[in-house]
């Protein structure tokens, strides 16, 4: 798969609002809404959301086998990192407003990192799922999102190509909510 930052000004189609998505969780003996929220939700106080959504009072302990719905957009996500597995020519990275520094094989990059290559330069990144992304010469790539959802294991990977071209070899999705996107100006 190859993406290019050559811009075309075609109008973008309007996206429809998506219906709320839920993930099912089957309770284990002794689970509480407080513990479930603490383990799987971004905000532990979302036990109250779970209580309302599932029409379950906040008991101290629940029996095993109760199917609960958890709002997918409130699930806890863990940040992951990409690893530089190959580089040649001018290749560097920066985080935030920090200055660019040369890249070396083995360097770990995460959300907020920018990768820049010069004439005859390239960088190949390996993502946690085994996917590879190669930034060609005179490229600029921002790592937007690189996360895994704690409960489901679904990966969320969003890369922003600002300039140049990238080639990608993406592993097949193993979870229905896995997402891999490379956005470009075109």
Coordinates of N, CA and C in Angstrom, one line a residue:
X1 N 0.9 -1.2 0.0 CA 0.0 0.0 0.0 C 0.9 1.2 0.0
X2 N 0.6 2.2 -0.8 CA 1.4 3.4 -0.9 C 0.5 4.6 -0.8
X3 N 0.9 5.6 0.0 CA 0.2 6.8 0.1 C 1.1 8.0 -0.2
X4 N 0.5 9.0 -0.8 CA 1.3 10.2 -1.2 C 0.7 11.4 -0.6
X5 N 1.5 12.4 -0.4 CA 1.0 13.7 0.2 C 0.7 14.7 -0.9
X6 N 0.6 14.3 -2.2 CA 0.3 15.2 -3.3 C -1.2 15.5 -3.1
X7 N -1.5 16.8 -2.9 CA -2.9 17.2 -2.5 C -3.8 17.3 -3.7
X8 N -5.0 16.8 -3.6 CA -6.1 17.0 -4.5 C -7.2 17.6 -3.7
X9 N -7.9 18.6 -4.3 CA -8.9 19.3 -3.5 C -10.3 18.8 -3.8
X10 N -10.5 17.6 -3.8 CA -11.9 17.0 -4.0 C -12.7 17.2 -2.8
X11 N -14.0 17.5 -2.9 CA -14.8 17.6 -1.6 C -14.9 16.3 -0.9
X12 N -14.9 16.4 0.4 CA -14.9 15.2 1.3 C -16.4 14.9 1.5
X13 N -16.7 13.6 1.5 CA -18.1 13.2 1.8 C -18.4 13.4 3.2
X14 N -19.6 13.7 3.6 CA -20.0 13.9 5.0 C -20.2 12.5 5.6
X15 N -19.6 12.4 6.8 CA -19.7 11.2 7.6 C -21.0 11.2 8.4
X16 N -21.7 10.0 8.5 CA -22.8 9.9 9.3 C -22.4 9.7 10.8
X17 N -23.1 10.2 11.7 CA -22.8 9.9 13.1 C -23.0 8.4 13.4
X18 N -22.0 7.8 14.0 CA -22.0 6.4 14.3 C -22.8 6.2 15.6
X19 N -23.5 5.1 15.6 CA -24.3 4.7 16.8 C -23.3 4.3 17.9
X20 N -23.6 4.5 19.2 CA -22.7 4.2 20.2 C -22.3 2.7 20.1
X21 N -21.1 2.4 20.4 CA -20.6 1.0 20.3 C -20.4 0.5 21.7
X22 N -20.7 -0.8 21.9 CA -20.5 -1.4 23.3 C -19.7 -2.7 23.1
X23 N -19.0 -3.0 24.2 CA -18.3 -4.2 24.3 C -18.9 -5.0 25.5
X24 N -19.0 -6.3 25.3 CA -19.6 -7.2 26.3 C -18.5 -7.7 27.2
X25 N -18.9 -7.7 28.5 CA -18.0 -8.2 29.5 C -18.8 -9.2 30.4
X26 N -18.2 -10.4 30.6 CA -18.9 -11.4 31.4 C -18.2 -11.4 32.8
X27 N -19.0 -11.2 33.8 CA -18.5 -11.1 35.2 C -17.9 -12.4 35.7
X28 N -16.9 -12.2 36.5 CA -16.3 -13.3 37.2 C -16.8 -13.3 38.7
X29 N -16.8 -14.4 39.4 CA -17.2 -14.4 40.8 C -16.5 -13.4 41.6
X30 N -17.4 -12.5 42.3 CA -16.8 -11.5 43.1 C -16.5 -10.2 42.5
X31 N -16.7 -10.0 41.2 CA -16.5 -8.7 40.5 C -17.4 -7.7 41.1
X32 N -16.9 -6.5 41.1 CA -17.8 -5.3 41.5 C -17.7 -4.3 40.3
X33 N -18.7 -3.5 40.2 CA -18.7 -2.4 39.2 C -17.5 -1.5 39.4
X34 N -17.1 -1.3 40.6 CA -16.0 -0.4 40.9 C -14.7 -1.0 40.4
X35 N -14.5 -2.3 40.6 CA -13.3 -3.0 40.1 C -13.3 -3.0 38.6
X36 N -14.4 -3.3 38.0 CA -14.5 -3.4 36.5 C -14.2 -2.1 35.9
X37 N -14.8 -1.0 36.4 CA -14.5 0.3 35.9 C -13.0 0.7 36.1
X38 N -12.4 0.3 37.3 CA -11.0 0.6 37.5 C -10.1 -0.1 36.6
X39 N -10.4 -1.3 36.2 CA -9.6 -2.2 35.3 C -9.7 -1.8 33.9
X40 N -11.0 -1.5 33.4 CA -11.2 -1.4 32.0 C -11.7 0.0 31.5
X41 N -12.1 0.9 32.4 CA -12.6 2.2 31.9 C -11.5 3.2 32.1
X42 N -11.5 4.3 31.3 CA -10.5 5.4 31.4 C -10.7 6.1 32.7
X43 N -11.9 6.2 33.2 CA -12.2 6.9 34.4 C -12.9 5.9 35.4
X44 N -12.2 5.6 36.5 CA -12.8 4.7 37.4 C -14.2 5.1 38.0
X45 N -14.5 6.4 37.9 CA -15.8 6.8 38.4 C -16.9 6.4 37.4
X46 N -16.5 5.8 36.3 CA -17.5 5.4 35.3 C -18.3 4.1 35.7
X47 N -18.0 3.7 37.0 CA -18.8 2.6 37.5 C -20.3 3.0 37.5
X48 N -20.6 4.3 37.7 CA -22.0 4.8 37.7 C -22.6 4.7 36.3
X49 N -21.8 4.9 35.2 CA -22.3 4.7 33.9 C -22.6 3.3 33.6
X50 N -21.8 2.4 34.1 CA -22.0 0.9 34.0 C -23.3 0.5 34.7
X51 N -23.5 1.1 35.9 CA -24.7 0.8 36.7 C -25.9 1.2 35.9
X52 N -26.0 2.4 35.4 CA -27.1 2.9 34.7 C -27.4 2.1 33.4
X53 N -26.3 2.0 32.6 CA -26.4 1.3 31.3 C -26.9 -0.1 31.4
X54 N -26.5 -0.8 32.5 CA -26.8 -2.2 32.6 C -27.9 -2.5 33.6
X55 N -28.5 -1.4 34.2 CA -29.6 -1.5 35.2 C -29.2 -2.5 36.3
X56 N -28.0 -2.3 36.8 CA -27.4 -3.1 37.9 C -27.0 -2.1 39.0
X57 N -27.6 -2.3 40.2 CA -27.1 -1.5 41.3 C -25.6 -1.8 41.5
X58 N -25.0 -0.9 42.2 CA -23.6 -1.1 42.5 C -23.4 -2.0 43.7
X59 N -23.5 -3.3 43.5 CA -23.3 -4.2 44.7 C -21.9 -4.4 45.0
X60 N -21.6 -4.9 46.2 CA -20.3 -5.1 46.6 C -19.7 -6.2 45.8
X61 N -20.4 -7.3 45.6 CA -19.9 -8.4 44.8 C -21.0 -9.0 43.9
X62 N -20.6 -9.4 42.6 CA -21.6 -9.9 41.7 C -21.2 -11.4 41.4
X63 N -22.2 -12.2 41.1 CA -22.0 -13.6 40.8 C -21.3 -13.7 39.4
X64 N -20.7 -14.8 39.1 CA -20.1 -15.0 37.8 C -21.2 -15.1 36.7
X65 N -20.9 -14.7 35.5 CA -21.8 -15.0 34.4 C -22.8 -13.9 34.0
X66 N -22.7 -12.7 34.7 CA -23.6 -11.6 34.3 C -22.9 -10.9 33.1
X67 N -23.7 -10.7 32.0 CA -23.2 -10.1 30.8 C -23.4 -8.6 31.0
X68 N -22.4 -7.8 31.0 CA -22.5 -6.3 31.1 C -22.0 -5.7 29.8
X69 N -22.6 -4.5 29.5 CA -22.2 -3.7 28.3 C -21.3 -2.6 28.8
X70 N -20.2 -2.4 28.2 CA -19.3 -1.3 28.5 C -19.2 -0.4 27.3
X71 N -19.3 0.9 27.4 CA -19.2 1.8 26.3 C -17.8 1.7 25.7
X72 N -17.7 1.4 24.4 CA -16.3 1.3 23.8 C -15.5 2.6 23.8
X73 N -16.2 3.7 23.7 CA -15.5 5.0 23.7 C -14.9 5.4 25.0
X74 N -15.3 4.7 26.1 CA -14.8 5.0 27.4 C -13.8 4.0 27.9
X75 N -13.5 3.0 27.1 CA -12.5 1.9 27.5 C -11.1 2.5 27.6
X76 N -10.4 2.0 28.6 CA -9.0 2.3 28.8 C -8.1 1.8 27.7
X77 N -7.2 2.7 27.2 CA -6.2 2.3 26.2 C -4.8 2.5 26.7
X78 N -3.9 1.6 26.3 CA -2.5 1.8 26.7 C -1.7 2.2 25.5
X79 N -0.8 3.2 25.7 CA 0.0 3.7 24.6 C 1.1 2.6 24.3
X80 N 1.4 2.5 23.0 CA 2.4 1.5 22.5 C 3.5 2.3 21.8
X81 N 4.5 1.6 21.3 CA 5.5 2.3 20.6 C 5.9 1.6 19.3
X82 N 6.4 2.3 18.4 CA 6.9 1.8 17.1 C 8.5 1.7 17.3
X83 N 9.1 0.8 16.6 CA 10.5 0.6 16.7 C 11.1 0.8 15.3
X84 N 12.2 1.6 15.2 CA 12.9 1.8 14.0 C 13.7 0.6 13.7
X85 N 13.4 -0.1 12.5 CA 14.1 -1.3 12.2 C 15.1 -1.1 11.0
X86 N 15.0 0.0 10.3 CA 16.0 0.3 9.2 C 15.9 1.8 9.0
X87 N 17.1 2.3 8.6 CA 17.2 3.7 8.3 C 18.4 3.9 7.4
X88 N 18.4 4.9 6.5 CA 19.5 5.2 5.6 C 19.4 6.6 5.2
X89 N 20.5 7.2 5.0 CA 20.6 8.6 4.6 C 20.1 9.5 5.7
X90 N 19.7 10.8 5.3 CA 19.2 11.7 6.3 C 17.8 11.3 6.9
X91 N 17.8 11.0 8.2 CA 16.6 10.5 8.8 C 16.7 11.0 10.3
X92 N 15.6 11.7 10.7 CA 15.6 12.2 12.1 C 14.2 12.2 12.6
X93 N 14.1 12.5 14.0 CA 12.8 12.5 14.6 C 12.8 13.6 15.7
X94 N 11.6 14.0 16.0 CA 11.4 15.1 17.1 C 10.1 14.8 17.8
X95 N 10.0 15.3 19.0 CA 8.8 15.2 19.8 C 8.3 16.6 20.1
X96 N 7.1 16.9 19.8 CA 6.5 18.2 20.2 C 7.3 19.3 19.5
X97 N 7.7 20.3 20.3 CA 8.5 21.4 19.7 C 10.0 21.2 19.9
X98 N 10.4 20.0 20.3 CA 11.8 19.8 20.5 C 12.5 19.7 19.1
X99 N 13.8 20.0 19.1 CA 14.5 19.9 17.8 C 14.7 18.5 17.3
X100 N 14.8 18.4 16.0 CA 15.1 17.1 15.3 C 16.4 16.5 15.7
X101 N 16.5 15.2 15.9 CA 17.7 14.5 16.2 C 17.8 13.3 15.3
X102 N 19.0 12.8 15.0 CA 19.2 11.7 14.1 C 18.5 10.4 14.6
X103 N 18.0 9.6 13.7 CA 17.4 8.4 14.0 C 18.4 7.2 13.9
X104 N 18.2 6.2 14.7 CA 19.1 5.1 14.7 C 18.2 3.8 14.8
X105 N 18.6 2.7 14.2 CA 17.9 1.5 14.4 C 17.7 1.2 15.9
X106 N 16.6 0.7 16.2 CA 16.3 0.3 17.6 C 15.6 1.5 18.4
X107 N 15.6 2.7 17.8 CA 14.9 3.8 18.5 C 13.4 3.5 18.6
X108 N 12.8 3.8 19.8 CA 11.4 3.6 20.0 C 10.7 5.0 19.8
X109 N 9.6 5.0 19.1 CA 8.8 6.2 18.8 C 7.4 6.0 19.3
X110 N 6.7 7.0 19.7 CA 5.4 6.9 20.2 C 4.5 8.1 19.7
X111 N 3.3 8.2 20.3 CA 2.4 9.3 20.0 C 3.1 10.6 20.1
X112 N 2.9 11.5 19.1 CA 3.5 12.8 19.2 C 4.9 12.9 18.6
X113 N 5.5 11.8 18.2 CA 6.8 11.8 17.5 C 6.5 12.2 16.1
X114 N 7.5 12.9 15.5 CA 7.5 13.2 14.0 C 8.8 12.6 13.4
X115 N 8.7 12.0 12.2 CA 9.8 11.4 11.5 C 10.0 12.2 10.3
X116 N 11.2 12.6 10.0 CA 11.5 13.4 8.8 C 12.7 12.8 8.1
X117 N 12.6 12.7 6.8 CA 13.7 12.1 5.9 C 14.1 13.2 4.9
X118 N 15.4 13.1 4.5 CA 15.9 14.0 3.5 C 16.1 13.4 2.2
X119 N 16.9 14.0 1.3 CA 17.2 13.4 0.0 C 17.9 12.1 0.2
X120 N 17.4 11.1 -0.5 CA 17.9 9.7 -0.5 C 17.8 9.1 0.9
X121 N 17.0 9.5 1.8 CA 16.8 9.0 3.1 C 15.5 8.2 3.2
X122 N 15.5 7.2 4.1 CA 14.3 6.5 4.4 C 14.4 6.0 5.8
X123 N 13.2 5.6 6.4 CA 13.1 5.0 7.7 C 12.0 4.0 7.6
X124 N 12.2 2.8 8.2 CA 11.2 1.8 8.3 C 10.9 1.6 9.8
X125 N 9.6 1.7 10.1 CA 9.1 1.5 11.5 C 8.4 0.1 11.5
X126 N 8.5 -0.6 12.7 CA 7.8 -1.8 12.9 C 6.8 -1.4 14.1
X127 N 5.5 -1.7 13.8 CA 4.5 -1.4 14.8 C 4.3 -2.7 15.7
X128 N 3.7 -2.5 16.9 CA 3.6 -3.7 17.8 C 2.9 -4.9 17.2
X129 N 2.0 -4.7 16.2 CA 1.3 -5.8 15.6 C 2.1 -6.5 14.5
X130 N 3.3 -6.0 14.2 CA 4.1 -6.6 13.1 C 4.0 -5.8 11.8
X131 N 3.1 -4.8 11.7 CA 3.0 -4.0 10.5 C 4.3 -3.2 10.3
X132 N 4.6 -2.9 9.0 CA 5.8 -2.1 8.7 C 5.4 -0.9 7.9
X133 N 6.0 0.3 8.2 CA 5.7 1.5 7.5 C 7.1 2.1 7.2
X134 N 7.3 2.4 5.9 CA 8.5 3.0 5.4 C 8.2 4.4 4.9
X135 N 8.9 5.3 5.4 CA 8.8 6.7 5.0 C 10.0 6.9 4.0
X136 N 9.6 7.3 2.8 CA 10.6 7.5 1.7 C 11.3 8.9 1.8
X137 N 12.1 9.2 0.8 CA 12.9 10.4 0.9 C 12.0 11.6 0.9
X138 N 12.5 12.6 1.6 CA 11.9 13.9 1.7 C 10.5 13.8 2.3
X139 N 10.3 12.9 3.3 CA 9.0 12.6 3.9 C 8.9 13.2 5.3
X140 N 7.7 13.4 5.7 CA 7.4 13.9 7.0 C 6.1 13.2 7.5
X141 N 6.3 12.4 8.6 CA 5.2 11.6 9.1 C 5.1 11.9 10.6
X142 N 3.8 12.1 11.0 CA 3.5 12.3 12.4 C 2.8 11.0 13.0
X143 N 3.2 10.6 14.1 CA 2.6 9.5 14.8 C 1.5 10.0 15.6
X144 N 0.2 9.9 15.2 CA -0.9 10.4 15.9 C -1.4 9.6 17.0
X145 N -1.8 8.3 16.7 CA -2.3 7.4 17.7 C -1.6 6.1 17.5
X146 N -1.2 5.5 18.7 CA -0.6 4.2 18.7 C -1.0 3.6 20.0
X147 N -2.1 2.9 20.1 CA -2.7 2.4 21.3 C -3.3 1.0 21.2
X148 N -3.5 0.4 22.3 CA -4.2 -0.9 22.4 C -5.2 -0.8 23.5
X149 N -6.5 -1.2 23.2 CA -7.5 -1.2 24.2 C -7.4 -2.4 25.1
X150 N -7.4 -2.0 26.4 CA -7.1 -3.0 27.5 C -8.0 -4.2 27.5
X151 N -9.3 -4.0 27.4 CA -10.2 -5.1 27.5 C -10.3 -6.0 26.3
X152 N -10.3 -5.3 25.1 CA -10.5 -6.1 23.8 C -9.2 -6.5 23.1
X153 N -8.1 -5.8 23.4 CA -6.9 -6.0 22.7 C -6.8 -5.4 21.3
X154 N -7.9 -4.6 20.9 CA -7.9 -4.0 19.6 C -6.9 -2.9 19.5
X155 N -6.2 -2.8 18.4 CA -5.2 -1.8 18.1 C -5.7 -0.6 17.4
X156 N -5.3 0.5 17.7 CA -5.7 1.8 17.1 C -4.4 2.5 16.7
X157 N -4.2 2.6 15.3 CA -3.0 3.2 14.8 C -3.3 4.2 13.8
X158 N -2.9 5.4 14.0 CA -3.2 6.5 13.1 C -1.9 7.3 12.8
X159 N -1.5 7.3 11.6 CA -0.3 8.1 11.1 C -0.7 9.2 10.2
X160 N -0.1 10.3 10.3 CA -0.4 11.5 9.5 C 0.8 11.8 8.6
X161 N 0.6 11.5 7.3 CA 1.7 11.8 6.3 C 1.5 13.3 5.9
X162 N 2.5 14.1 6.2 CA 2.5 15.5 5.9 C 3.2 15.8 4.6
X163 N 4.2 15.0 4.2 CA 4.9 15.3 3.0 C 5.6 13.9 2.5
X164 N 5.7 13.8 1.2 CA 6.4 12.6 0.7 C 5.5 11.4 0.5
X165 N 6.1 10.2 0.6 CA 5.4 9.0 0.4 C 5.7 8.0 1.5
X166 N 4.8 7.1 1.7 CA 5.0 6.0 2.6 C 4.6 4.7 1.9
X167 N 5.2 3.6 2.3 CA 4.8 2.3 1.9 C 4.5 1.5 3.2
X168 N 3.4 0.7 3.1 CA 3.1 0.0 4.3 C 2.8 -1.5 4.0
X169 N 3.1 -2.3 4.9 CA 2.8 -3.7 4.9 C 2.0 -3.9 6.2
X170 N 0.7 -4.1 6.2 CA -0.1 -4.1 7.3 C -0.5 -5.6 7.6
X171 N -0.4 -6.0 8.9 CA -0.8 -7.3 9.2 C -2.4 -7.3 9.2
X172 N -2.9 -8.5 9.0 CA -4.4 -8.6 9.0 C -5.0 -8.3 10.4
X173 N -6.1 -7.7 10.4 CA -6.8 -7.4 11.7 C -7.2 -8.7 12.3
X174 N -6.9 -8.7 13.6 CA -7.3 -9.9 14.4 C -8.5 -9.6 15.3
X175 N -8.8 -8.4 15.5 CA -9.9 -7.9 16.3 C -10.8 -7.1 15.4
X176 N -12.2 -7.2 15.6 CA -13.1 -6.5 14.8 C -12.9 -5.0 14.9
X177 N -12.4 -4.5 16.0 CA -12.2 -3.0 16.1 C -10.8 -2.6 15.8
X178 N -9.9 -3.4 15.3 CA -8.6 -3.0 14.9 C -8.7 -1.9 13.9
X179 N -7.8 -0.9 14.0 CA -7.9 0.2 13.0 C -6.4 0.6 12.7
X180 N -6.2 0.7 11.4 CA -4.9 1.2 10.9 C -5.2 2.2 9.8
X181 N -4.7 3.5 10.0 CA -5.0 4.5 9.1 C -3.7 5.3 8.8
X182 N -3.5 5.7 7.5 CA -2.5 6.6 7.2 C -3.3 7.8 6.5
X183 N -3.3 8.9 7.1 CA -3.9 10.1 6.5 C -2.9 10.9 5.8
X184 N -3.4 11.5 4.7 CA -2.5 12.4 3.9 C -3.3 13.5 3.4
X185 N -2.7 14.6 2.9 CA -3.4 15.8 2.4 C -4.2 15.4 1.2
X186 N -3.9 14.3 0.5 CA -4.6 14.1 -0.8 C -5.9 13.4 -0.6

